[in-house]
PDB file of C-alpha atoms in Angstrom:
ATOM      1  CA  MET A 261     -21.680  -5.100 -42.896  1.00  0.00           C
ATOM      2  CA  ILE A 262     -19.425  -6.014 -39.988  1.00  0.00           C
ATOM      3  CA  TYR A 263     -16.337  -5.621 -42.217  1.00  0.00           C
ATOM      4  CA  LEU A 264     -17.608  -2.214 -43.309  1.00  0.00           C
ATOM      5  CA  PHE A 265     -17.973  -1.209 -39.633  1.00  0.00           C
ATOM      6  CA  LEU A 266     -14.439  -2.473 -38.946  1.00  0.00           C
ATOM      7  CA  CYS A 267     -12.993  -0.324 -41.748  1.00  0.00           C
ATOM      8  CA  LEU A 268     -15.176   2.643 -40.796  1.00  0.00           C
ATOM      9  CA  GLY A 269     -14.063   2.394 -37.166  1.00  0.00           C
ATOM     10  CA  LEU A 270     -10.407   2.327 -38.252  1.00  0.00           C
ATOM     11  CA  ILE A 271     -10.835   5.355 -40.536  1.00  0.00           C
ATOM     12  CA  ILE A 272     -12.539   7.347 -37.752  1.00  0.00           C
ATOM     13  CA  LEU A 273      -9.847   6.232 -35.303  1.00  0.00           C
ATOM     14  CA  LEU A 274      -6.951   7.291 -37.522  1.00  0.00           C
ATOM     15  CA  GLY A 275      -8.659  10.551 -38.465  1.00  0.00           C
ATOM     16  CA  GLY A 276      -9.191  11.322 -34.782  1.00  0.00           C
ATOM     17  CA  GLY A 277      -5.512  10.750 -34.085  1.00  0.00           C
ATOM     18  CA  LYS A 278      -4.539  13.153 -36.880  1.00  0.00           C
ATOM     19  CA  PHE A 279      -6.880  15.888 -35.619  1.00  0.00           C
ATOM     20  CA  LEU A 280      -5.555  15.420 -32.081  1.00  0.00           C
ATOM     21  CA  VAL A 281      -1.926  15.789 -33.225  1.00  0.00           C
ATOM     22  CA  ASP A 282      -2.633  18.907 -35.296  1.00  0.00           C
ATOM     23  CA  GLY A 283      -4.655  20.638 -32.589  1.00  0.00           C
ATOM     24  CA  ALA A 284      -2.401  19.799 -29.644  1.00  0.00           C
ATOM     25  CA  SER A 285       0.832  20.562 -31.519  1.00  0.00           C
ATOM     26  CA  SER A 286      -0.418  23.947 -32.687  1.00  0.00           C
ATOM     27  CA  LEU A 287      -1.524  24.904 -29.167  1.00  0.00           C
ATOM     28  CA  ALA A 288       1.807  23.766 -27.723  1.00  0.00           C
ATOM     29  CA  LEU A 289       3.709  25.950 -30.202  1.00  0.00           C
ATOM     30  CA  LYS A 290       1.613  28.950 -29.166  1.00  0.00           C
ATOM     31  CA  PHE A 291       2.628  28.321 -25.539  1.00  0.00           C
ATOM     32  CA  GLY A 292       6.301  28.462 -26.545  1.00  0.00           C
ATOM     33  CA  LEU A 293       7.240  24.785 -26.347  1.00  0.00           C
ATOM     34  CA  SER A 294      10.021  23.730 -28.712  1.00  0.00           C
ATOM     35  CA  GLN A 295       9.195  21.742 -31.817  1.00  0.00           C
ATOM     36  CA  GLY A 296      11.676  19.093 -30.727  1.00  0.00           C
ATOM     37  CA  PHE A 297       9.834  18.543 -27.457  1.00  0.00           C
ATOM     38  CA  ILE A 298       6.468  18.540 -29.250  1.00  0.00           C
ATOM     39  CA  GLY A 299       7.713  16.007 -31.791  1.00  0.00           C
ATOM     40  CA  LEU A 300       8.903  13.556 -29.157  1.00  0.00           C
ATOM     41  CA  THR A 301       5.855  13.932 -26.927  1.00  0.00           C
ATOM     42  CA  ILE A 302       2.627  15.197 -28.472  1.00  0.00           C
ATOM     43  CA  VAL A 303       3.242  13.995 -32.038  1.00  0.00           C
ATOM     44  CA  ALA A 304       4.603  10.641 -30.831  1.00  0.00           C
ATOM     45  CA  PHE A 305       1.642  10.286 -28.486  1.00  0.00           C
ATOM     46  CA  GLY A 306      -0.754  11.230 -31.281  1.00  0.00           C
ATOM     47  CA  THR A 307       0.450   8.437 -33.566  1.00  0.00           C
ATOM     48  CA  SER A 308      -0.023   6.031 -30.631  1.00  0.00           C
ATOM     49  CA  ALA A 309      -3.448   7.428 -29.700  1.00  0.00           C
ATOM     50  CA  PRO A 310      -5.341   4.734 -31.689  1.00  0.00           C
ATOM     51  CA  GLU A 311      -3.591   2.000 -29.686  1.00  0.00           C
ATOM     52  CA  LEU A 312      -4.364   3.868 -26.448  1.00  0.00           C
ATOM     53  CA  LEU A 313      -8.110   4.208 -27.056  1.00  0.00           C
ATOM     54  CA  VAL A 314      -8.411   0.651 -28.389  1.00  0.00           C
ATOM     55  CA  SER A 315      -6.616  -0.798 -25.353  1.00  0.00           C
ATOM     56  CA  ILE A 316      -8.593   1.271 -22.828  1.00  0.00           C
ATOM     57  CA  ASN A 317     -11.935   0.430 -24.468  1.00  0.00           C
ATOM     58  CA  ALA A 318     -11.029  -3.246 -24.638  1.00  0.00           C
ATOM     59  CA  ALA A 319      -9.886  -3.350 -21.001  1.00  0.00           C
ATOM     60  CA  LEU A 320     -13.044  -1.625 -19.764  1.00  0.00           C
ATOM     61  CA  ASP A 321     -15.138  -4.129 -21.727  1.00  0.00           C
ATOM     62  CA  GLY A 322     -13.271  -7.033 -20.125  1.00  0.00           C
ATOM     63  CA  LYS A 323     -11.424  -7.920 -23.345  1.00  0.00           C
ATOM     64  CA  SER A 324      -7.909  -7.903 -21.844  1.00  0.00           C
ATOM     65  CA  ASP A 325      -6.445 -10.110 -24.601  1.00  0.00           C
ATOM     66  CA  ILE A 326      -7.251  -7.394 -27.139  1.00  0.00           C
ATOM     67  CA  ALA A 327      -5.902  -4.667 -24.842  1.00  0.00           C
ATOM     68  CA  ILE A 328      -2.481  -6.250 -24.368  1.00  0.00           C
ATOM     69  CA  GLY A 329      -2.367  -8.032 -27.733  1.00  0.00           C
ATOM     70  CA  ASN A 330      -2.819  -4.678 -29.446  1.00  0.00           C
ATOM     71  CA  VAL A 331       0.389  -3.334 -27.838  1.00  0.00           C
ATOM     72  CA  ILE A 332       2.523  -6.467 -28.233  1.00  0.00           C
ATOM     73  CA  GLY A 333       1.322  -6.959 -31.808  1.00  0.00           C
ATOM     74  CA  SER A 334       1.922  -3.292 -32.675  1.00  0.00           C
ATOM     75  CA  ASN A 335       5.476  -3.398 -31.297  1.00  0.00           C
ATOM     76  CA  ILE A 336       6.239  -6.544 -33.276  1.00  0.00           C
ATOM     77  CA  ALA A 337       4.684  -5.076 -36.436  1.00  0.00           C
ATOM     78  CA  ASN A 338       6.530  -1.753 -36.048  1.00  0.00           C
ATOM     79  CA  ILE A 339       9.954  -3.409 -35.871  1.00  0.00           C
ATOM     80  CA  SER A 340       9.497  -6.205 -38.393  1.00  0.00           C
ATOM     81  CA  LEU A 341       6.782  -5.077 -40.810  1.00  0.00           C
ATOM     82  CA  VAL A 342       7.048  -1.255 -40.774  1.00  0.00           C
ATOM     83  CA  LEU A 343      10.843  -1.025 -40.502  1.00  0.00           C
ATOM     84  CA  GLY A 344      11.198  -3.952 -42.910  1.00  0.00           C
ATOM     85  CA  ILE A 345       9.103  -2.245 -45.597  1.00  0.00           C
ATOM     86  CA  SER A 346      10.816   1.122 -45.021  1.00  0.00           C
ATOM     87  CA  ALA A 347      14.336  -0.342 -45.316  1.00  0.00           C
ATOM     88  CA  THR A 348      13.354  -2.374 -48.382  1.00  0.00           C
ATOM     89  CA  LEU A 349      12.216   0.839 -50.085  1.00  0.00           C
ATOM     90  CA  PHE A 350      15.391   2.700 -49.137  1.00  0.00           C
ATOM     91  CA  PRO A 351      18.325   1.690 -46.855  1.00  0.00           C
ATOM     92  CA  ILE A 352      18.054   3.503 -43.532  1.00  0.00           C
ATOM     93  CA  LYS A 353      20.961   5.425 -42.028  1.00  0.00           C
ATOM     94  CA  ILE A 354      21.146   5.449 -38.234  1.00  0.00           C
ATOM     95  CA  ASN A 355      21.975   8.466 -36.070  1.00  0.00           C
ATOM     96  CA  SER A 356      24.281   7.697 -33.134  1.00  0.00           C
ATOM     97  CA  SER A 357      21.772   9.234 -30.703  1.00  0.00           C
ATOM     98  CA  VAL A 358      19.446   6.318 -31.454  1.00  0.00           C
ATOM     99  CA  PHE A 359      21.758   4.013 -29.462  1.00  0.00           C
ATOM    100  CA  LYS A 360      22.453   6.487 -26.671  1.00  0.00           C
ATOM    101  CA  VAL A 361      18.821   7.085 -25.734  1.00  0.00           C
ATOM    102  CA  ASP A 362      16.026   5.664 -27.882  1.00  0.00           C
ATOM    103  CA  TYR A 363      17.130   2.047 -28.174  1.00  0.00           C
ATOM    104  CA  LEU A 364      18.253   1.802 -24.535  1.00  0.00           C
ATOM    105  CA  VAL A 365      14.890   3.142 -23.352  1.00  0.00           C
ATOM    106  CA  LEU A 366      13.072   0.676 -25.614  1.00  0.00           C
ATOM    107  CA  ILE A 367      15.048  -2.302 -24.273  1.00  0.00           C
ATOM    108  CA  MET A 368      14.481  -1.189 -20.689  1.00  0.00           C
ATOM    109  CA  SER A 369      10.758  -0.610 -21.276  1.00  0.00           C
ATOM    110  CA  SER A 370      10.286  -3.976 -23.011  1.00  0.00           C
ATOM    111  CA  ILE A 371      11.982  -5.921 -20.214  1.00  0.00           C
ATOM    112  CA  ILE A 372      10.014  -4.075 -17.516  1.00  0.00           C
ATOM    113  CA  PHE A 373       6.807  -4.767 -19.466  1.00  0.00           C
ATOM    114  CA  TYR A 374       7.538  -8.498 -19.473  1.00  0.00           C
ATOM    115  CA  LEU A 375       8.541  -8.620 -15.802  1.00  0.00           C
ATOM    116  CA  LEU A 376       5.396  -6.764 -14.707  1.00  0.00           C
ATOM    117  CA  SER A 377       3.276  -9.186 -16.764  1.00  0.00           C
ATOM    118  CA  TYR A 378       4.963 -12.331 -15.458  1.00  0.00           C
ATOM    119  CA  ASN A 379       2.557 -12.809 -12.520  1.00  0.00           C
ATOM    120  CA  GLY A 380      -0.420 -12.788 -14.891  1.00  0.00           C
ATOM    121  CA  VAL A 381      -1.719  -9.264 -14.291  1.00  0.00           C
ATOM    122  CA  ILE A 382      -0.526  -5.668 -14.644  1.00  0.00           C
ATOM    123  CA  SER A 383      -1.949  -3.834 -11.640  1.00  0.00           C
ATOM    124  CA  SER A 384      -2.935  -0.180 -11.303  1.00  0.00           C
ATOM    125  CA  ILE A 385       0.179   0.506  -9.204  1.00  0.00           C
ATOM    126  CA  GLU A 386       2.380  -1.055 -11.878  1.00  0.00           C
ATOM    127  CA  GLY A 387       0.595   1.110 -14.448  1.00  0.00           C
ATOM    128  CA  LEU A 388       1.514   4.171 -12.376  1.00  0.00           C
ATOM    129  CA  VAL A 389       5.147   3.026 -12.360  1.00  0.00           C
ATOM    130  CA  LEU A 390       5.140   2.892 -16.174  1.00  0.00           C
ATOM    131  CA  LEU A 391       3.602   6.375 -16.381  1.00  0.00           C
ATOM    132  CA  LEU A 392       6.191   7.697 -13.913  1.00  0.00           C
ATOM    133  CA  ILE A 393       9.005   6.332 -16.091  1.00  0.00           C
ATOM    134  CA  LEU A 394       7.388   8.015 -19.094  1.00  0.00           C
ATOM    135  CA  PHE A 395       7.150  11.309 -17.189  1.00  0.00           C
ATOM    136  CA  LEU A 396      10.852  11.200 -16.255  1.00  0.00           C
ATOM    137  CA  ILE A 397      11.829  10.451 -19.858  1.00  0.00           C
ATOM    138  CA  ASN A 398       9.726  13.361 -21.135  1.00  0.00           C
ATOM    139  CA  LEU A 399      11.250  15.603 -18.471  1.00  0.00           C
ATOM    140  CA  TYR A 400      14.697  14.671 -19.793  1.00  0.00           C
ATOM    141  CA  PHE A 401      13.691  15.493 -23.365  1.00  0.00           C
ATOM    142  CA  PHE A 402      12.054  18.748 -22.249  1.00  0.00           C
ATOM    143  CA  TYR A 403      15.389  20.068 -20.942  1.00  0.00           C
ATOM    144  CA  LYS A 404      17.449  18.504 -23.731  1.00  0.00           C
ATOM    145  CA  LEU A 405      15.297  19.870 -26.534  1.00  0.00           C
ATOM    146  CA  SER A 406      15.004  23.483 -25.415  1.00  0.00           C
ATOM    147  CA  LYS A 407      15.579  24.654 -28.998  1.00  0.00           C
ATOM    148  CA  PRO A 408      13.760  23.613 -32.151  1.00  0.00           C
ATOM    149  CA  ASN A 409      15.661  20.753 -33.770  1.00  0.00           C
ATOM    150  CA  LEU A 410      13.139  18.813 -35.805  1.00  0.00           C
ATOM    151  CA  SER A 411      13.861  17.847 -39.367  1.00  0.00           C
ATOM    152  CA  GLU A 412      11.775  19.192 -42.222  1.00  0.00           C
ATOM    153  CA  LEU A 413       9.420  16.231 -42.326  1.00  0.00           C
ATOM    154  CA  GLU A 414       8.681  16.334 -38.605  1.00  0.00           C
ATOM    155  CA  SER A 415       8.161  20.103 -38.769  1.00  0.00           C
ATOM    156  CA  ASP A 416       5.557  19.509 -41.471  1.00  0.00           C
ATOM    157  CA  LEU A 417       3.556  17.524 -38.913  1.00  0.00           C
ATOM    158  CA  ILE A 418       3.079  20.650 -36.775  1.00  0.00           C
ATOM    159  CA  LEU A 419       0.564  23.013 -38.341  1.00  0.00           C
ATOM    160  CA  PRO A 420       0.325  26.649 -37.150  1.00  0.00           C
ATOM    161  CA  LEU A 421      -3.421  27.033 -36.570  1.00  0.00           C
ATOM    162  CA  PRO A 422      -5.606  29.726 -34.967  1.00  0.00           C
ATOM    163  CA  VAL A 423      -6.532  28.955 -31.361  1.00  0.00           C
ATOM    164  CA  TRP A 424     -10.186  28.308 -32.192  1.00  0.00           C
ATOM    165  CA  LYS A 425      -9.261  25.839 -34.911  1.00  0.00           C
ATOM    166  CA  SER A 426      -6.721  24.119 -32.626  1.00  0.00           C
ATOM    167  CA  LEU A 427      -9.431  23.641 -29.987  1.00  0.00           C
ATOM    168  CA  LEU A 428     -11.872  22.420 -32.648  1.00  0.00           C
ATOM    169  CA  PHE A 429      -9.321  19.876 -33.894  1.00  0.00           C
ATOM    170  CA  LEU A 430      -8.687  18.736 -30.317  1.00  0.00           C
ATOM    171  CA  GLY A 431     -12.402  18.182 -29.748  1.00  0.00           C
ATOM    172  CA  LEU A 432     -12.886  16.361 -33.058  1.00  0.00           C
ATOM    173  CA  GLY A 433      -9.820  14.229 -32.341  1.00  0.00           C
ATOM    174  CA  ILE A 434     -11.051  13.134 -28.928  1.00  0.00           C
ATOM    175  CA  ILE A 435     -14.545  12.332 -30.241  1.00  0.00           C
ATOM    176  CA  GLY A 436     -13.159  10.472 -33.253  1.00  0.00           C
ATOM    177  CA  LEU A 437     -10.755   8.438 -31.162  1.00  0.00           C
ATOM    178  CA  TYR A 438     -13.433   7.430 -28.675  1.00  0.00           C
ATOM    179  CA  TYR A 439     -16.138   6.346 -31.136  1.00  0.00           C
ATOM    180  CA  GLY A 440     -13.689   4.975 -33.696  1.00  0.00           C
ATOM    181  CA  ALA A 441     -11.983   2.774 -31.102  1.00  0.00           C
ATOM    182  CA  ASP A 442     -15.319   1.482 -29.817  1.00  0.00           C
ATOM    183  CA  LEU A 443     -16.569   0.597 -33.303  1.00  0.00           C
ATOM    184  CA  PHE A 444     -13.236  -0.929 -34.325  1.00  0.00           C
ATOM    185  CA  VAL A 445     -12.931  -3.174 -31.258  1.00  0.00           C
ATOM    186  CA  GLU A 446     -16.559  -4.324 -31.263  1.00  0.00           C
ATOM    187  CA  SER A 447     -16.400  -5.190 -34.984  1.00  0.00           C
ATOM    188  CA  ALA A 448     -13.157  -7.130 -34.523  1.00  0.00           C
ATOM    189  CA  VAL A 449     -14.624  -9.121 -31.623  1.00  0.00           C
ATOM    190  CA  VAL A 450     -17.703 -10.054 -33.694  1.00  0.00           C
ATOM    191  CA  ILE A 451     -15.497 -11.191 -36.591  1.00  0.00           C
ATOM    192  CA  ALA A 452     -13.364 -13.240 -34.180  1.00  0.00           C
ATOM    193  CA  SER A 453     -16.415 -15.008 -32.778  1.00  0.00           C
ATOM    194  CA  VAL A 454     -17.786 -15.763 -36.263  1.00  0.00           C
ATOM    195  CA  PHE A 455     -14.553 -17.454 -37.364  1.00  0.00           C
ATOM    196  CA  GLY A 456     -13.779 -19.003 -33.983  1.00  0.00           C
ATOM    197  CA  VAL A 457     -10.544 -17.016 -33.672  1.00  0.00           C
ATOM    198  CA  SER A 458      -9.396 -16.022 -30.188  1.00  0.00           C
ATOM    199  CA  GLU A 459      -9.383 -12.385 -29.091  1.00  0.00           C
ATOM    200  CA  ARG A 460      -5.615 -12.742 -28.529  1.00  0.00           C
ATOM    201  CA  ILE A 461      -5.027 -13.554 -32.209  1.00  0.00           C
ATOM    202  CA  ILE A 462      -7.329 -10.758 -33.365  1.00  0.00           C
ATOM    203  CA  GLY A 463      -5.557  -8.320 -31.031  1.00  0.00           C
ATOM    204  CA  ILE A 464      -2.017  -9.082 -32.198  1.00  0.00           C
ATOM    205  CA  THR A 465      -2.896  -9.235 -35.903  1.00  0.00           C
ATOM    206  CA  VAL A 466      -5.881  -7.285 -37.271  1.00  0.00           C
ATOM    207  CA  ILE A 467      -6.124  -4.663 -34.509  1.00  0.00           C
ATOM    208  CA  ALA A 468      -2.345  -4.296 -34.069  1.00  0.00           C
ATOM    209  CA  ILE A 469      -1.748  -3.733 -37.777  1.00  0.00           C
ATOM    210  CA  GLY A 470      -4.731  -1.391 -38.036  1.00  0.00           C
ATOM    211  CA  THR A 471      -3.598   0.832 -35.170  1.00  0.00           C
ATOM    212  CA  SER A 472      -0.002   0.791 -36.498  1.00  0.00           C
ATOM    213  CA  LEU A 473      -1.012   2.452 -39.766  1.00  0.00           C
ATOM    214  CA  PRO A 474       0.014   5.986 -38.615  1.00  0.00           C
ATOM    215  CA  GLU A 475       3.531   4.741 -37.825  1.00  0.00           C
ATOM    216  CA  MET A 476       3.641   2.818 -41.101  1.00  0.00           C
ATOM    217  CA  ALA A 477       2.566   5.856 -43.135  1.00  0.00           C
ATOM    218  CA  THR A 478       5.082   8.162 -41.400  1.00  0.00           C
ATOM    219  CA  SER A 479       7.987   5.723 -41.771  1.00  0.00           C
ATOM    220  CA  ILE A 480       7.287   4.857 -45.403  1.00  0.00           C
ATOM    221  CA  ILE A 481       6.949   8.547 -46.327  1.00  0.00           C
ATOM    222  CA  ALA A 482      10.226   9.202 -44.500  1.00  0.00           C
ATOM    223  CA  ALA A 483      11.943   6.391 -46.404  1.00  0.00           C
ATOM    224  CA  ILE A 484      10.631   7.606 -49.767  1.00  0.00           C
ATOM    225  CA  ASN A 485      11.814  11.143 -48.974  1.00  0.00           C
ATOM    226  CA  LYS A 486      15.185   9.699 -47.881  1.00  0.00           C
ATOM    227  CA  LYS A 487      14.708  11.111 -44.369  1.00  0.00           C
ATOM    228  CA  THR A 488      15.521   7.680 -43.021  1.00  0.00           C
ATOM    229  CA  ASP A 489      16.538   8.686 -39.485  1.00  0.00           C
ATOM    230  CA  ILE A 490      12.909   9.647 -38.894  1.00  0.00           C
ATOM    231  CA  ALA A 491      11.732   6.159 -39.861  1.00  0.00           C
ATOM    232  CA  VAL A 492      13.769   4.557 -37.041  1.00  0.00           C
ATOM    233  CA  GLY A 493      13.019   7.297 -34.509  1.00  0.00           C
ATOM    234  CA  ASN A 494       9.299   7.046 -35.246  1.00  0.00           C
ATOM    235  CA  ILE A 495       9.290   3.273 -34.735  1.00  0.00           C
ATOM    236  CA  LEU A 496      11.371   3.235 -31.552  1.00  0.00           C
ATOM    237  CA  GLY A 497       9.460   6.175 -30.079  1.00  0.00           C
ATOM    238  CA  SER A 498       6.112   4.570 -30.874  1.00  0.00           C
ATOM    239  CA  ASN A 499       7.110   1.255 -29.268  1.00  0.00           C
ATOM    240  CA  ILE A 500       8.256   3.065 -26.117  1.00  0.00           C
ATOM    241  CA  MET A 501       4.988   5.016 -26.024  1.00  0.00           C
ATOM    242  CA  ASN A 502       2.964   1.829 -26.550  1.00  0.00           C
ATOM    243  CA  ILE A 503       4.466   0.242 -23.436  1.00  0.00           C
ATOM    244  CA  LEU A 504       4.828   3.164 -21.052  1.00  0.00           C
ATOM    245  CA  ALA A 505       1.818   5.319 -22.000  1.00  0.00           C
ATOM    246  CA  ILE A 506      -0.719   2.831 -23.325  1.00  0.00           C
ATOM    247  CA  ILE A 507      -0.151  -0.108 -20.986  1.00  0.00           C
ATOM    248  CA  GLY A 508       0.470   2.335 -18.113  1.00  0.00           C
ATOM    249  CA  ALA A 509      -2.719   4.361 -18.651  1.00  0.00           C
ATOM    250  CA  THR A 510      -4.844   1.294 -19.392  1.00  0.00           C
ATOM    251  CA  ALA A 511      -3.662  -0.517 -16.247  1.00  0.00           C
ATOM    252  CA  VAL A 512      -4.337   2.559 -14.083  1.00  0.00           C
ATOM    253  CA  ILE A 513      -7.923   2.677 -15.367  1.00  0.00           C
ATOM    254  CA  SER A 514      -8.442  -1.095 -15.211  1.00  0.00           C
ATOM    255  CA  PRO A 515      -5.853  -3.775 -14.206  1.00  0.00           C
ATOM    256  CA  ILE A 516      -4.921  -5.912 -17.228  1.00  0.00           C
ATOM    257  CA  PRO A 517      -4.948  -9.727 -16.906  1.00  0.00           C
ATOM    258  CA  VAL A 518      -2.203 -11.338 -19.036  1.00  0.00           C
ATOM    259  CA  SER A 519      -2.985 -14.781 -20.458  1.00  0.00           C
ATOM    260  CA  GLU A 520      -0.413 -17.573 -20.756  1.00  0.00           C
ATOM    261  CA  GLY A 521      -0.450 -17.341 -24.547  1.00  0.00           C
ATOM    262  CA  PHE A 522       1.246 -13.957 -24.336  1.00  0.00           C
ATOM    263  CA  LEU A 523       3.731 -15.037 -21.653  1.00  0.00           C
ATOM    264  CA  ASN A 524       4.684 -18.294 -23.391  1.00  0.00           C
ATOM    265  CA  GLN A 525       4.862 -17.031 -26.954  1.00  0.00           C
ATOM    266  CA  ASP A 526       4.136 -13.447 -27.991  1.00  0.00           C
ATOM    267  CA  PHE A 527       6.328 -11.720 -25.400  1.00  0.00           C
ATOM    268  CA  PHE A 528       9.336 -13.737 -26.565  1.00  0.00           C
ATOM    269  CA  TRP A 529       8.709 -12.714 -30.169  1.00  0.00           C
ATOM    270  CA  MET A 530       8.439  -9.058 -29.137  1.00  0.00           C
ATOM    271  CA  LEU A 531      11.632  -9.233 -27.053  1.00  0.00           C
ATOM    272  CA  GLY A 532      13.372 -11.252 -29.770  1.00  0.00           C
ATOM    273  CA  PHE A 533      12.652  -8.694 -32.505  1.00  0.00           C
ATOM    274  CA  THR A 534      13.710  -5.898 -30.126  1.00  0.00           C
ATOM    275  CA  PHE A 535      17.056  -7.545 -29.327  1.00  0.00           C
ATOM    276  CA  ILE A 536      17.692  -8.540 -32.962  1.00  0.00           C
ATOM    277  CA  LEU A 537      17.263  -4.900 -33.878  1.00  0.00           C
ATOM    278  CA  TYR A 538      20.493  -3.979 -32.065  1.00  0.00           C
ATOM    279  CA  PRO A 539      23.010  -5.811 -34.327  1.00  0.00           C
ATOM    280  CA  ILE A 540      20.967  -4.764 -37.361  1.00  0.00           C
ATOM    281  CA  LEU A 541      21.200  -1.086 -36.388  1.00  0.00           C
ATOM    282  CA  ARG A 542      24.884  -1.375 -35.447  1.00  0.00           C
ATOM    283  CA  THR A 543      25.962  -3.027 -38.696  1.00  0.00           C
ATOM    284  CA  GLY A 544      27.410  -0.058 -40.529  1.00  0.00           C
ATOM    285  CA  ASN A 545      24.977   2.229 -38.680  1.00  0.00           C
ATOM    286  CA  ARG A 546      22.306   1.434 -41.237  1.00  0.00           C
ATOM    287  CA  VAL A 547      19.468  -0.955 -42.037  1.00  0.00           C
ATOM    288  CA  SER A 548      20.132  -2.397 -45.483  1.00  0.00           C
ATOM    289  CA  ARG A 549      17.565  -3.668 -47.976  1.00  0.00           C
ATOM    290  CA  ILE A 550      18.577  -7.258 -47.202  1.00  0.00           C
ATOM    291  CA  GLU A 551      18.032  -6.653 -43.479  1.00  0.00           C
ATOM    292  CA  GLY A 552      14.689  -5.020 -44.312  1.00  0.00           C
ATOM    293  CA  VAL A 553      13.623  -8.112 -46.241  1.00  0.00           C
ATOM    294  CA  PHE A 554      14.818 -10.259 -43.303  1.00  0.00           C
ATOM    295  CA  LEU A 555      12.607  -8.301 -40.882  1.00  0.00           C
ATOM    296  CA  PHE A 556       9.675  -8.416 -43.308  1.00  0.00           C
ATOM    297  CA  ILE A 557       9.954 -12.193 -43.647  1.00  0.00           C
ATOM    298  CA  GLY A 558      10.350 -12.464 -39.871  1.00  0.00           C
ATOM    299  CA  TYR A 559       6.938 -10.877 -39.351  1.00  0.00           C
ATOM    300  CA  PHE A 560       5.125 -13.313 -41.599  1.00  0.00           C
ATOM    301  CA  THR A 561       7.027 -16.203 -40.014  1.00  0.00           C
ATOM    302  CA  TYR A 562       5.644 -15.063 -36.649  1.00  0.00           C
ATOM    303  CA  ILE A 563       2.099 -14.792 -38.046  1.00  0.00           C
ATOM    304  CA  PHE A 564       2.377 -18.246 -39.637  1.00  0.00           C
ATOM    305  CA  ILE A 565       3.535 -19.826 -36.362  1.00  0.00           C
ATOM    306  CA  ILE A 566       0.883 -18.267 -34.103  1.00  0.00           C
ATOM    307  CA  LEU A 567      -1.924 -19.112 -36.515  1.00  0.00           C
TER     308      LEU A 567
END
């Protein structure tokens, strides 16, 4: 039954994230915000909403290893597993703007994340700093994206809904995220205790992959539809949101202790995959199938080593 509850919690969690995106995006359009701004803020936040609720619930329950392992594991999975699968399906072309903004912000965010964790805890003040950085980045995009400039696939994510239905979707999304995250985390912790697996391992594997499913679905669909620039933008944007929004908001609500296992091992894998991504993206401004396979194998090498 506990595995059924785990799957049920994940389904409710992902469904809640989808309702939240649809409702919030539709309302934002009615208030005159550009689709470009919505895509890089509300939609990006919506796909990261499962990670946010899981991390907050885990932190409040005193399960800090799950809270931080969820983010580190998701960032590793997004770069190696999600991008690896997407590039293996179809080589990914890279837009030059990826290097000018997205990748630089990701590198900066990742390094700041590690430095703030180095003393063994991310405090509420440090969480506010991360949220402030996120606010300034969104402010930049708000002025830059004053006109609609989303591609067809991203536009499909924004549904024009009546106000009452938008509010209904918002409410259903919030409820689904809350109860889905609670059920998902509690089930994962029970499974970890049964098999004698640490919460850190559960957080960076089962929970991280589970909460990364929205990014995986979006990127794979983008690759299949040959809208490959979206696959990279989705992954980089999600990783930035995971650090700045999720760790920031979670730390503000409850300071996050960081165990030595993360500092001595997992952080270096996350930073390593992030830095390796640069030469891969720069090589011919594309991610080839061979490079996709390399990233895919890299993920399972990481899992094999930590287990």
